[in-house]
Amino acid sequence: VPAYSSTPVWTMEYSAVVALDPRAWEFWIAIGTGLGVDTLLPWQRVVIHHSWTYDGTAAGLADGGVYWSMVQTATGVRSGARTVLDTSPPAVLHRRLAVEAPHPSGTFLMNATATLCWRGMFTDAHTGIDAYDVALRTAAGPVAAYRRLATPCVNVSHGRASGA
């Protein structure tokens, strides 16, 4: 599974390589468009232990591009990580909420609970959407806020979001 980055600046964390070669004190780092291919940053020696930050801002990295960060020790222990660069925000396709449970209607607030969903409202061409931040408000102010929801739905009970 690739990592995703919203900026062309990312940190390579290679403590797993250090764990396999605990006496290593120098490392070789490269960044390329394929595993073992050092097309963007040729192999270079570093003596930084556990992590290294790469700033690809001036490198012309392409939005939606797939890049490999690679590290190797002097004894040949290697590791590589695939990263998809996604600097474009998700697009809004429409702004219609759907009431999906217990029965879709415009009077769901009269019922005990309802499930509000926003399936298909947003899209992201490069990496998809893995989580949502949601705030429910009324004219009187905030009702509830959620961070990192994995599904595009939230349960509402008597005008209050579940878990609020």
CSV table of N, CA and C in Angstrom, one decimal:
chain,number,residue,atom,x,y,z
A,1,VAL,N,0.9,-1.2,0.0
A,1,VAL,CA,0.0,0.0,0.0
A,1,VAL,C,0.9,1.2,0.0
A,2,PRO,N,0.7,2.1,-0.9
A,2,PRO,CA,1.5,3.3,-1.0
A,2,PRO,C,1.2,4.3,0.1
A,3,ALA,N,2.1,5.2,0.5
A,3,ALA,CA,1.8,6.3,1.3
A,3,ALA,C,1.4,7.4,0.4
A,4,TYR,N,0.7,8.4,1.0
A,4,TYR,CA,0.3,9.6,0.2
A,4,TYR,C,0.8,10.8,0.8
A,5,SER,N,1.2,11.7,-0.1
A,5,SER,CA,1.8,13.0,0.4
A,5,SER,C,1.1,14.1,-0.3
A,6,SER,N,0.7,15.1,0.4
A,6,SER,CA,0.1,16.3,-0.2
A,6,SER,C,1.1,17.4,-0.4
A,7,THR,N,2.3,17.1,-0.2
A,7,THR,CA,3.4,18.1,-0.4
A,7,THR,C,4.6,17.4,-1.0
A,8,PRO,N,5.4,18.1,-1.8
A,8,PRO,CA,6.6,17.5,-2.4
A,8,PRO,C,7.7,17.5,-1.3
A,9,VAL,N,7.4,17.7,-0.1
A,9,VAL,CA,8.4,17.6,1.0
A,9,VAL,C,8.0,16.5,1.9
A,10,TRP,N,8.8,15.4,2.0
A,10,TRP,CA,8.4,14.3,2.9
A,10,TRP,C,9.6,13.8,3.6
A,11,THR,N,9.4,13.1,4.7
A,11,THR,CA,10.4,12.5,5.5
A,11,THR,C,10.5,11.0,5.3
A,12,MET,N,11.7,10.5,5.0
A,12,MET,CA,11.9,9.1,4.9
A,12,MET,C,12.3,8.6,6.3
A,13,GLU,N,11.5,7.7,6.8
A,13,GLU,CA,11.8,7.2,8.2
A,13,GLU,C,12.2,5.7,8.0
A,14,TYR,N,13.5,5.4,8.3
A,14,TYR,CA,14.0,4.1,8.1
A,14,TYR,C,14.5,3.4,9.3
A,15,SER,N,13.8,3.5,10.4
A,15,SER,CA,14.2,2.8,11.6
A,15,SER,C,14.2,1.3,11.5
A,16,ALA,N,13.3,0.8,10.6
A,16,ALA,CA,13.3,-0.7,10.4
A,16,ALA,C,14.6,-1.1,9.8
A,17,VAL,N,15.2,-0.4,8.9
A,17,VAL,CA,16.5,-0.7,8.3
A,17,VAL,C,17.6,-0.7,9.4
A,18,VAL,N,17.5,0.3,10.3
A,18,VAL,CA,18.4,0.5,11.4
A,18,VAL,C,18.3,-0.7,12.3
A,19,ALA,N,17.0,-1.2,12.6
A,19,ALA,CA,16.8,-2.4,13.4
A,19,ALA,C,17.4,-3.6,12.8
A,20,LEU,N,17.4,-3.7,11.5
A,20,LEU,CA,18.1,-4.9,10.9
A,20,LEU,C,19.6,-4.8,10.8
A,21,ASP,N,20.1,-3.6,10.9
A,21,ASP,CA,21.5,-3.4,10.8
A,21,ASP,C,21.9,-2.3,11.9
A,22,PRO,N,21.8,-2.7,13.2
A,22,PRO,CA,21.9,-1.7,14.3
A,22,PRO,C,23.2,-1.0,14.4
A,23,ARG,N,24.3,-1.5,13.8
A,23,ARG,CA,25.6,-0.9,13.8
A,23,ARG,C,25.8,0.1,12.7
A,24,ALA,N,24.8,0.2,11.8
A,24,ALA,CA,25.0,1.1,10.6
A,24,ALA,C,25.1,2.5,11.1
A,25,TRP,N,26.0,3.2,10.5
A,25,TRP,CA,26.1,4.7,10.9
A,25,TRP,C,26.1,5.5,9.6
A,26,GLU,N,26.2,4.9,8.5
A,26,GLU,CA,26.0,5.7,7.2
A,26,GLU,C,25.0,4.9,6.3
A,27,PHE,N,24.3,5.7,5.5
A,27,PHE,CA,23.3,5.2,4.7
A,27,PHE,C,23.4,5.8,3.3
A,28,TRP,N,22.8,5.2,2.3
A,28,TRP,CA,22.7,5.7,1.0
A,28,TRP,C,21.2,5.9,0.7
A,29,ILE,N,20.9,7.1,0.2
A,29,ILE,CA,19.5,7.4,0.0
A,29,ILE,C,19.3,7.8,-1.5
A,30,ALA,N,18.2,7.4,-2.1
A,30,ALA,CA,17.9,7.8,-3.4
A,30,ALA,C,16.4,7.9,-3.6
A,31,ILE,N,15.9,8.7,-4.6
A,31,ILE,CA,14.5,8.8,-4.9
A,31,ILE,C,14.4,8.7,-6.4
A,32,GLY,N,13.4,7.9,-6.8
A,32,GLY,CA,13.2,7.7,-8.2
A,32,GLY,C,11.8,7.4,-8.6
A,33,THR,N,11.5,7.1,-9.8
A,33,THR,CA,10.2,6.8,-10.3
A,33,THR,C,9.9,5.3,-10.3
A,34,GLY,N,10.8,4.5,-9.9
A,34,GLY,CA,10.6,3.1,-9.8
A,34,GLY,C,11.5,2.6,-8.7
A,35,LEU,N,11.2,1.4,-8.2
A,35,LEU,CA,12.1,0.8,-7.1
A,35,LEU,C,13.4,0.5,-7.7
A,36,GLY,N,14.5,1.0,-7.1
A,36,GLY,CA,15.8,0.8,-7.6
A,36,GLY,C,16.3,1.8,-8.6
A,37,VAL,N,15.4,2.7,-9.1
A,37,VAL,CA,15.7,3.7,-10.1
A,37,VAL,C,15.9,5.0,-9.4
A,38,ASP,N,17.1,5.6,-9.6
A,38,ASP,CA,17.4,6.8,-8.9
A,38,ASP,C,17.3,8.0,-9.8
A,39,THR,N,16.2,8.2,-10.5
A,39,THR,CA,16.1,9.2,-11.6
A,39,THR,C,15.9,10.6,-11.0
A,40,LEU,N,15.4,10.8,-9.8
A,40,LEU,CA,15.2,12.1,-9.2
A,40,LEU,C,16.3,12.6,-8.4
A,41,LEU,N,16.8,11.7,-7.5
A,41,LEU,CA,17.9,12.0,-6.6
A,41,LEU,C,18.8,10.8,-6.6
A,42,PRO,N,20.0,11.0,-7.3
A,42,PRO,CA,20.9,9.9,-7.3
A,42,PRO,C,21.3,9.4,-5.9
A,43,TRP,N,21.8,8.2,-5.8
A,43,TRP,CA,22.2,7.7,-4.5
A,43,TRP,C,23.2,8.6,-3.9
A,44,GLN,N,23.0,9.0,-2.7
A,44,GLN,CA,23.9,9.8,-2.0
A,44,GLN,C,24.1,9.3,-0.5
A,45,ARG,N,25.3,9.6,0.0
A,45,ARG,CA,25.6,9.1,1.3
A,45,ARG,C,25.1,10.1,2.4
A,46,VAL,N,24.5,9.6,3.4
A,46,VAL,CA,24.0,10.4,4.5
A,46,VAL,C,24.4,9.7,5.8
A,47,VAL,N,24.6,10.5,6.9
A,47,VAL,CA,25.0,9.9,8.2
A,47,VAL,C,23.9,10.2,9.2
A,48,ILE,N,22.7,10.5,8.7
A,48,ILE,CA,21.6,10.8,9.6
A,48,ILE,C,20.9,9.5,10.0
A,49,HIS,N,20.7,9.3,11.3
A,49,HIS,CA,20.2,8.1,11.8
A,49,HIS,C,18.7,8.1,11.9
A,50,HIS,N,18.0,7.2,11.3
A,50,HIS,CA,16.6,6.9,11.4
A,50,HIS,C,15.7,7.6,10.4
A,51,SER,N,16.0,8.9,10.0
A,51,SER,CA,15.1,9.6,9.1
A,51,SER,C,15.9,10.6,8.3
A,52,TRP,N,15.3,11.0,7.2
A,52,TRP,CA,15.9,12.0,6.3
A,52,TRP,C,14.7,12.7,5.6
A,53,THR,N,14.8,14.1,5.5
A,53,THR,CA,13.7,14.8,4.9
A,53,THR,C,14.2,15.3,3.5
A,54,TYR,N,13.3,15.0,2.5
A,54,TYR,CA,13.6,15.4,1.1
A,54,TYR,C,12.6,16.5,0.7
A,55,ASP,N,13.2,17.6,0.1
A,55,ASP,CA,12.4,18.7,-0.4
A,55,ASP,C,12.4,18.7,-1.9
A,56,GLY,N,11.4,18.2,-2.5
A,56,GLY,CA,11.3,18.0,-3.9
A,56,GLY,C,10.6,19.2,-4.6
A,57,THR,N,10.4,20.3,-3.9
A,57,THR,CA,9.7,21.5,-4.4
A,57,THR,C,10.3,21.9,-5.7
A,58,ALA,N,11.6,22.0,-5.8
A,58,ALA,CA,12.2,22.5,-7.1
A,58,ALA,C,12.5,21.4,-8.1
A,59,ALA,N,12.1,20.2,-7.7
A,59,ALA,CA,12.4,19.0,-8.6
A,59,ALA,C,11.4,18.8,-9.7
A,60,GLY,N,10.3,19.6,-9.6
A,60,GLY,CA,9.3,19.4,-10.7
A,60,GLY,C,8.5,18.1,-10.5
A,61,LEU,N,8.3,17.7,-9.3
A,61,LEU,CA,7.5,16.5,-9.1
A,61,LEU,C,6.1,16.7,-9.6
A,62,ALA,N,5.5,15.7,-10.3
A,62,ALA,CA,4.2,15.8,-10.8
A,62,ALA,C,3.1,15.4,-9.9
A,63,ASP,N,2.1,16.2,-9.8
A,63,ASP,CA,0.9,15.9,-9.0
A,63,ASP,C,0.3,14.6,-9.6
A,64,GLY,N,0.1,13.6,-8.7
A,64,GLY,CA,-0.4,12.3,-9.1
A,64,GLY,C,0.7,11.3,-9.4
A,65,GLY,N,1.9,11.8,-9.4
A,65,GLY,CA,3.1,11.0,-9.7
A,65,GLY,C,3.4,10.0,-8.6
A,66,VAL,N,4.0,8.9,-9.0
A,66,VAL,CA,4.4,7.8,-8.0
A,66,VAL,C,5.9,7.8,-7.9
A,67,TYR,N,6.4,7.9,-6.7
A,67,TYR,CA,7.8,8.1,-6.4
A,67,TYR,C,8.2,7.0,-5.4
A,68,TRP,N,9.5,6.6,-5.5
A,68,TRP,CA,10.1,5.6,-4.6
A,68,TRP,C,11.2,6.3,-3.8
A,69,SER,N,11.1,6.2,-2.5
A,69,SER,CA,12.2,6.6,-1.6
A,69,SER,C,12.9,5.3,-1.2
A,70,MET,N,14.3,5.3,-1.3
A,70,MET,CA,15.0,4.1,-1.1
A,70,MET,C,16.2,4.4,-0.1
A,71,VAL,N,16.5,3.4,0.7
A,71,VAL,CA,17.6,3.6,1.6
A,71,VAL,C,18.4,2.2,1.7
A,72,GLN,N,19.7,2.3,1.8
A,72,GLN,CA,20.5,1.1,1.9
A,72,GLN,C,21.7,1.4,2.9
A,73,THR,N,22.1,0.3,3.6
A,73,THR,CA,23.2,0.4,4.5
A,73,THR,C,24.5,-0.1,3.8
A,74,ALA,N,25.6,0.1,4.5
A,74,ALA,CA,26.9,-0.4,3.9
A,74,ALA,C,26.9,-1.9,3.8
A,75,THR,N,26.2,-2.6,4.6
A,75,THR,CA,26.1,-4.0,4.6
A,75,THR,C,25.1,-4.6,3.6
A,76,GLY,N,24.4,-3.7,2.9
A,76,GLY,CA,23.5,-4.1,1.9
A,76,GLY,C,22.0,-4.2,2.3
A,77,VAL,N,21.7,-3.9,3.5
A,77,VAL,CA,20.3,-3.9,4.0
A,77,VAL,C,19.6,-2.8,3.3
A,78,ARG,N,18.5,-3.1,2.6
A,78,ARG,CA,17.7,-2.1,1.8
A,78,ARG,C,16.3,-2.0,2.1
A,79,SER,N,15.7,-0.9,1.8
A,79,SER,CA,14.3,-0.7,2.0
A,79,SER,C,13.8,0.3,1.0
A,80,GLY,N,12.6,0.2,0.6
A,80,GLY,CA,12.0,1.2,-0.3
A,80,GLY,C,10.5,1.5,0.0
A,81,ALA,N,10.1,2.7,-0.2
A,81,ALA,CA,8.7,3.0,0.1
A,81,ALA,C,8.1,3.8,-1.1
A,82,ARG,N,6.9,3.4,-1.5
A,82,ARG,CA,6.2,4.0,-2.6
A,82,ARG,C,5.3,5.1,-2.1
A,83,THR,N,5.4,6.3,-2.7
A,83,THR,CA,4.6,7.4,-2.3
A,83,THR,C,3.9,8.0,-3.5
A,84,VAL,N,2.6,8.3,-3.4
A,84,VAL,CA,1.9,9.0,-4.4
A,84,VAL,C,1.8,10.4,-4.0
A,85,LEU,N,2.2,11.3,-4.9
A,85,LEU,CA,2.1,12.8,-4.6
A,85,LEU,C,0.8,13.3,-5.0
A,86,ASP,N,0.0,13.8,-4.1
A,86,ASP,CA,-1.3,14.3,-4.4
A,86,ASP,C,-1.5,15.7,-3.8
A,87,THR,N,-1.2,16.7,-4.6
A,87,THR,CA,-1.4,18.1,-4.1
A,87,THR,C,-2.7,18.7,-4.5
A,88,SER,N,-3.5,18.0,-5.2
A,88,SER,CA,-4.8,18.6,-5.5
A,88,SER,C,-5.9,18.2,-4.5
A,89,PRO,N,-6.7,19.1,-4.1
A,89,PRO,CA,-7.8,18.8,-3.1
A,89,PRO,C,-8.9,18.0,-3.8
A,90,PRO,N,-9.7,17.3,-3.0
A,90,PRO,CA,-10.9,16.6,-3.6
A,90,PRO,C,-11.8,17.6,-4.2
A,91,ALA,N,-12.5,17.2,-5.2
A,91,ALA,CA,-13.5,18.0,-5.9
A,91,ALA,C,-14.9,17.8,-5.4
A,92,VAL,N,-15.7,18.8,-5.3
A,92,VAL,CA,-17.1,18.7,-4.9
A,92,VAL,C,-17.9,18.4,-6.1
A,93,LEU,N,-18.6,17.3,-6.2
A,93,LEU,CA,-19.4,16.9,-7.3
A,93,LEU,C,-20.9,17.5,-7.2
A,94,HIS,N,-21.4,17.5,-6.0
A,94,HIS,CA,-22.7,18.0,-5.7
A,94,HIS,C,-22.8,18.3,-4.2
A,95,ARG,N,-23.8,19.0,-3.8
A,95,ARG,CA,-24.0,19.3,-2.4
A,95,ARG,C,-25.3,18.8,-1.8
A,96,ARG,N,-25.7,17.6,-2.1
A,96,ARG,CA,-26.9,17.0,-1.6
A,96,ARG,C,-26.7,16.0,-0.6
A,97,LEU,N,-27.2,16.2,0.6
A,97,LEU,CA,-27.1,15.2,1.7
A,97,LEU,C,-28.3,14.2,1.5
A,98,ALA,N,-28.2,13.0,1.8
A,98,ALA,CA,-29.2,12.0,1.8
A,98,ALA,C,-29.6,11.5,3.1
A,99,VAL,N,-30.8,11.4,3.4
A,99,VAL,CA,-31.3,10.7,4.7
A,99,VAL,C,-31.5,9.3,4.3
A,100,GLU,N,-30.7,8.4,4.9
A,100,GLU,CA,-30.8,7.0,4.5
A,100,GLU,C,-31.5,6.1,5.5
A,101,ALA,N,-31.7,6.5,6.7
A,101,ALA,CA,-32.3,5.6,7.7
A,101,ALA,C,-32.9,6.4,8.8
A,102,PRO,N,-33.9,6.1,9.4
A,102,PRO,CA,-34.6,4.8,9.3
A,102,PRO,C,-35.5,4.7,8.1
A,103,HIS,N,-36.0,5.8,7.6
A,103,HIS,CA,-36.7,5.8,6.3
A,103,HIS,C,-36.5,7.2,5.7
A,104,PRO,N,-36.0,7.3,4.5
A,104,PRO,CA,-35.7,8.6,3.9
A,104,PRO,C,-37.0,9.4,3.8
A,105,SER,N,-36.9,10.6,4.4
A,105,SER,CA,-38.0,11.6,4.3
A,105,SER,C,-37.5,13.0,4.8
A,106,GLY,N,-38.2,14.0,4.5
A,106,GLY,CA,-37.9,15.3,4.9
A,106,GLY,C,-38.2,15.6,6.4
A,107,THR,N,-38.8,14.6,7.0
A,107,THR,CA,-39.2,14.8,8.4
A,107,THR,C,-38.4,13.9,9.4
A,108,PHE,N,-37.2,13.6,9.0
A,108,PHE,CA,-36.5,12.6,9.8
A,108,PHE,C,-36.2,13.2,11.2
A,109,LEU,N,-36.2,14.5,11.4
A,109,LEU,CA,-35.9,15.0,12.8
A,109,LEU,C,-37.0,14.7,13.8
A,110,MET,N,-38.2,14.3,13.3
A,110,MET,CA,-39.3,13.9,14.1
A,110,MET,C,-39.0,12.5,14.7
A,111,ASN,N,-38.2,11.8,14.0
A,111,ASN,CA,-37.9,10.4,14.4
A,111,ASN,C,-36.8,10.4,15.4
A,112,ALA,N,-36.6,9.2,16.0
A,112,ALA,CA,-35.5,9.1,17.1
A,112,ALA,C,-34.1,9.3,16.5
A,113,THR,N,-33.9,8.7,15.4
A,113,THR,CA,-32.5,8.7,14.8
A,113,THR,C,-32.6,8.8,13.2
A,114,ALA,N,-31.6,9.2,12.6
A,114,ALA,CA,-31.5,9.2,11.2
A,114,ALA,C,-30.0,9.1,10.8
A,115,THR,N,-29.8,8.6,9.6
A,115,THR,CA,-28.4,8.5,9.1
A,115,THR,C,-28.3,9.5,7.9
A,116,LEU,N,-27.4,10.4,8.0
A,116,LEU,CA,-27.1,11.4,7.0
A,116,LEU,C,-25.9,10.9,6.2
A,117,CYS,N,-26.0,10.9,4.9
A,117,CYS,CA,-24.9,10.4,4.0
A,117,CYS,C,-24.6,11.4,2.9
A,118,TRP,N,-23.4,11.4,2.5
A,118,TRP,CA,-22.9,12.3,1.4
A,118,TRP,C,-22.2,11.5,0.4
A,119,ARG,N,-22.6,10.3,0.1
A,119,ARG,CA,-22.0,9.4,-0.9
A,119,ARG,C,-22.0,10.1,-2.2
A,120,GLY,N,-20.8,10.1,-2.9
A,120,GLY,CA,-20.7,10.7,-4.2
A,120,GLY,C,-20.6,12.2,-4.3
A,121,MET,N,-20.5,12.8,-3.1
A,121,MET,CA,-20.4,14.3,-3.1
A,121,MET,C,-19.0,14.8,-3.5
A,122,PHE,N,-18.0,14.0,-3.2
A,122,PHE,CA,-16.6,14.4,-3.4
A,122,PHE,C,-15.9,13.3,-4.2
A,123,THR,N,-14.9,13.7,-4.9
A,123,THR,CA,-14.0,12.8,-5.6
A,123,THR,C,-12.6,13.3,-5.6
A,124,ASP,N,-11.6,12.4,-5.7
A,124,ASP,CA,-10.2,12.7,-5.8
A,124,ASP,C,-9.6,11.8,-6.8
A,125,ALA,N,-9.2,12.4,-7.9
A,125,ALA,CA,-8.7,11.6,-9.1
A,125,ALA,C,-7.4,10.8,-8.8
A,126,HIS,N,-6.6,11.3,-7.9
A,126,HIS,CA,-5.3,10.7,-7.7
A,126,HIS,C,-5.3,9.6,-6.7
A,127,THR,N,-5.8,9.9,-5.5
A,127,THR,CA,-5.6,9.0,-4.4
A,127,THR,C,-6.9,8.6,-3.7
A,128,GLY,N,-8.0,9.1,-4.2
A,128,GLY,CA,-9.3,8.7,-3.5
A,128,GLY,C,-9.4,9.5,-2.2
A,129,ILE,N,-10.4,9.1,-1.5
A,129,ILE,CA,-10.7,9.8,-0.2
A,129,ILE,C,-10.7,8.7,0.9
A,130,ASP,N,-9.9,8.8,1.9
A,130,ASP,CA,-9.9,7.8,2.9
A,130,ASP,C,-10.6,8.2,4.2
A,131,ALA,N,-10.9,9.5,4.4
A,131,ALA,CA,-11.5,9.9,5.6
A,131,ALA,C,-12.2,11.3,5.4
A,132,TYR,N,-13.2,11.6,6.2
A,132,TYR,CA,-13.9,12.8,6.1
A,132,TYR,C,-13.8,13.6,7.5
A,133,ASP,N,-13.8,14.9,7.4
A,133,ASP,CA,-13.9,15.7,8.6
A,133,ASP,C,-15.3,16.4,8.4
A,134,VAL,N,-16.2,16.2,9.4
A,134,VAL,CA,-17.6,16.7,9.3
A,134,VAL,C,-17.9,17.6,10.5
A,135,ALA,N,-18.6,18.6,10.2
A,135,ALA,CA,-19.2,19.5,11.2
A,135,ALA,C,-20.7,19.7,10.9
A,136,LEU,N,-21.5,19.4,11.9
A,136,LEU,CA,-23.0,19.6,11.8
A,136,LEU,C,-23.3,20.8,12.6
A,137,ARG,N,-24.1,21.7,11.9
A,137,ARG,CA,-24.4,23.0,12.5
A,137,ARG,C,-25.9,23.2,12.3
A,138,THR,N,-26.5,24.0,13.2
A,138,THR,CA,-27.8,24.6,13.0
A,138,THR,C,-27.6,26.1,13.0
A,139,ALA,N,-28.7,26.8,12.8
A,139,ALA,CA,-28.6,28.3,12.9
A,139,ALA,C,-28.2,28.8,14.2
A,140,ALA,N,-28.4,28.0,15.3
A,140,ALA,CA,-28.0,28.4,16.6
A,140,ALA,C,-26.5,28.1,16.9
A,141,GLY,N,-25.9,27.3,16.0
A,141,GLY,CA,-24.5,27.1,16.2
A,141,GLY,C,-24.1,25.6,16.0
A,142,PRO,N,-22.9,25.2,16.4
A,142,PRO,CA,-22.4,23.8,16.2
A,142,PRO,C,-23.2,22.8,16.9
A,143,VAL,N,-23.4,21.6,16.3
A,143,VAL,CA,-24.1,20.5,16.9
A,143,VAL,C,-23.1,19.5,17.3
A,144,ALA,N,-22.2,19.1,16.3
A,144,ALA,CA,-21.2,18.1,16.6
A,144,ALA,C,-20.1,18.2,15.5
A,145,ALA,N,-19.0,17.7,15.8
A,145,ALA,CA,-17.9,17.7,14.8
A,145,ALA,C,-17.2,16.3,14.9
A,146,TYR,N,-16.8,15.8,13.8
A,146,TYR,CA,-16.1,14.5,13.7
A,146,TYR,C,-14.9,14.7,12.8
A,147,ARG,N,-13.8,14.0,13.2
A,147,ARG,CA,-12.6,14.0,12.4
A,147,ARG,C,-12.3,12.6,12.0
A,148,ARG,N,-11.8,12.4,10.7
A,148,ARG,CA,-11.3,11.2,10.2
A,148,ARG,C,-12.4,10.1,10.2
A,149,LEU,N,-13.6,10.4,9.8
A,149,LEU,CA,-14.6,9.4,9.6
A,149,LEU,C,-14.2,8.6,8.3
A,150,ALA,N,-14.3,7.3,8.5
A,150,ALA,CA,-13.9,6.4,7.4
A,150,ALA,C,-15.0,6.2,6.4
A,151,THR,N,-16.3,6.4,6.8
A,151,THR,CA,-17.4,6.2,5.9
A,151,THR,C,-18.1,7.5,5.7
A,152,PRO,N,-18.8,7.7,4.5
A,152,PRO,CA,-19.4,9.0,4.2
A,152,PRO,C,-20.8,9.1,4.8
A,153,CYS,N,-21.0,8.7,6.1
A,153,CYS,CA,-22.3,8.8,6.8
A,153,CYS,C,-22.1,9.1,8.2
A,154,VAL,N,-23.1,9.7,8.9
A,154,VAL,CA,-23.1,10.0,10.3
A,154,VAL,C,-24.5,9.8,10.8
A,155,ASN,N,-24.6,9.2,12.0
A,155,ASN,CA,-25.9,9.0,12.7
A,155,ASN,C,-26.3,10.2,13.5
A,156,VAL,N,-27.6,10.6,13.4
A,156,VAL,CA,-28.1,11.8,14.1
A,156,VAL,C,-29.2,11.3,15.0
A,157,SER,N,-29.3,11.7,16.2
A,157,SER,CA,-30.3,11.3,17.2
A,157,SER,C,-30.9,12.6,17.8
A,158,HIS,N,-32.2,12.8,17.6
A,158,HIS,CA,-32.9,14.0,18.2
A,158,HIS,C,-32.1,15.3,18.0
A,159,GLY,N,-31.6,15.4,16.8
A,159,GLY,CA,-30.9,16.6,16.4
A,159,GLY,C,-29.5,16.7,16.9
A,160,ARG,N,-29.0,15.7,17.5
A,160,ARG,CA,-27.6,15.6,18.0
A,160,ARG,C,-26.9,14.5,17.3
A,161,ALA,N,-25.7,14.7,16.9
A,161,ALA,CA,-25.0,13.6,16.2
A,161,ALA,C,-24.6,12.5,17.3
A,162,SER,N,-24.6,11.3,16.9
A,162,SER,CA,-24.3,10.2,17.8
A,162,SER,C,-22.9,10.4,18.3
A,163,GLY,N,-22.7,10.1,19.5
A,163,GLY,CA,-21.4,10.3,20.2
A,163,GLY,C,-21.1,11.7,20.6
A,164,ALA,N,-22.0,12.6,20.3
A,164,ALA,CA,-21.7,14.0,20.7
A,164,ALA,C,-22.0,14.3,22.1
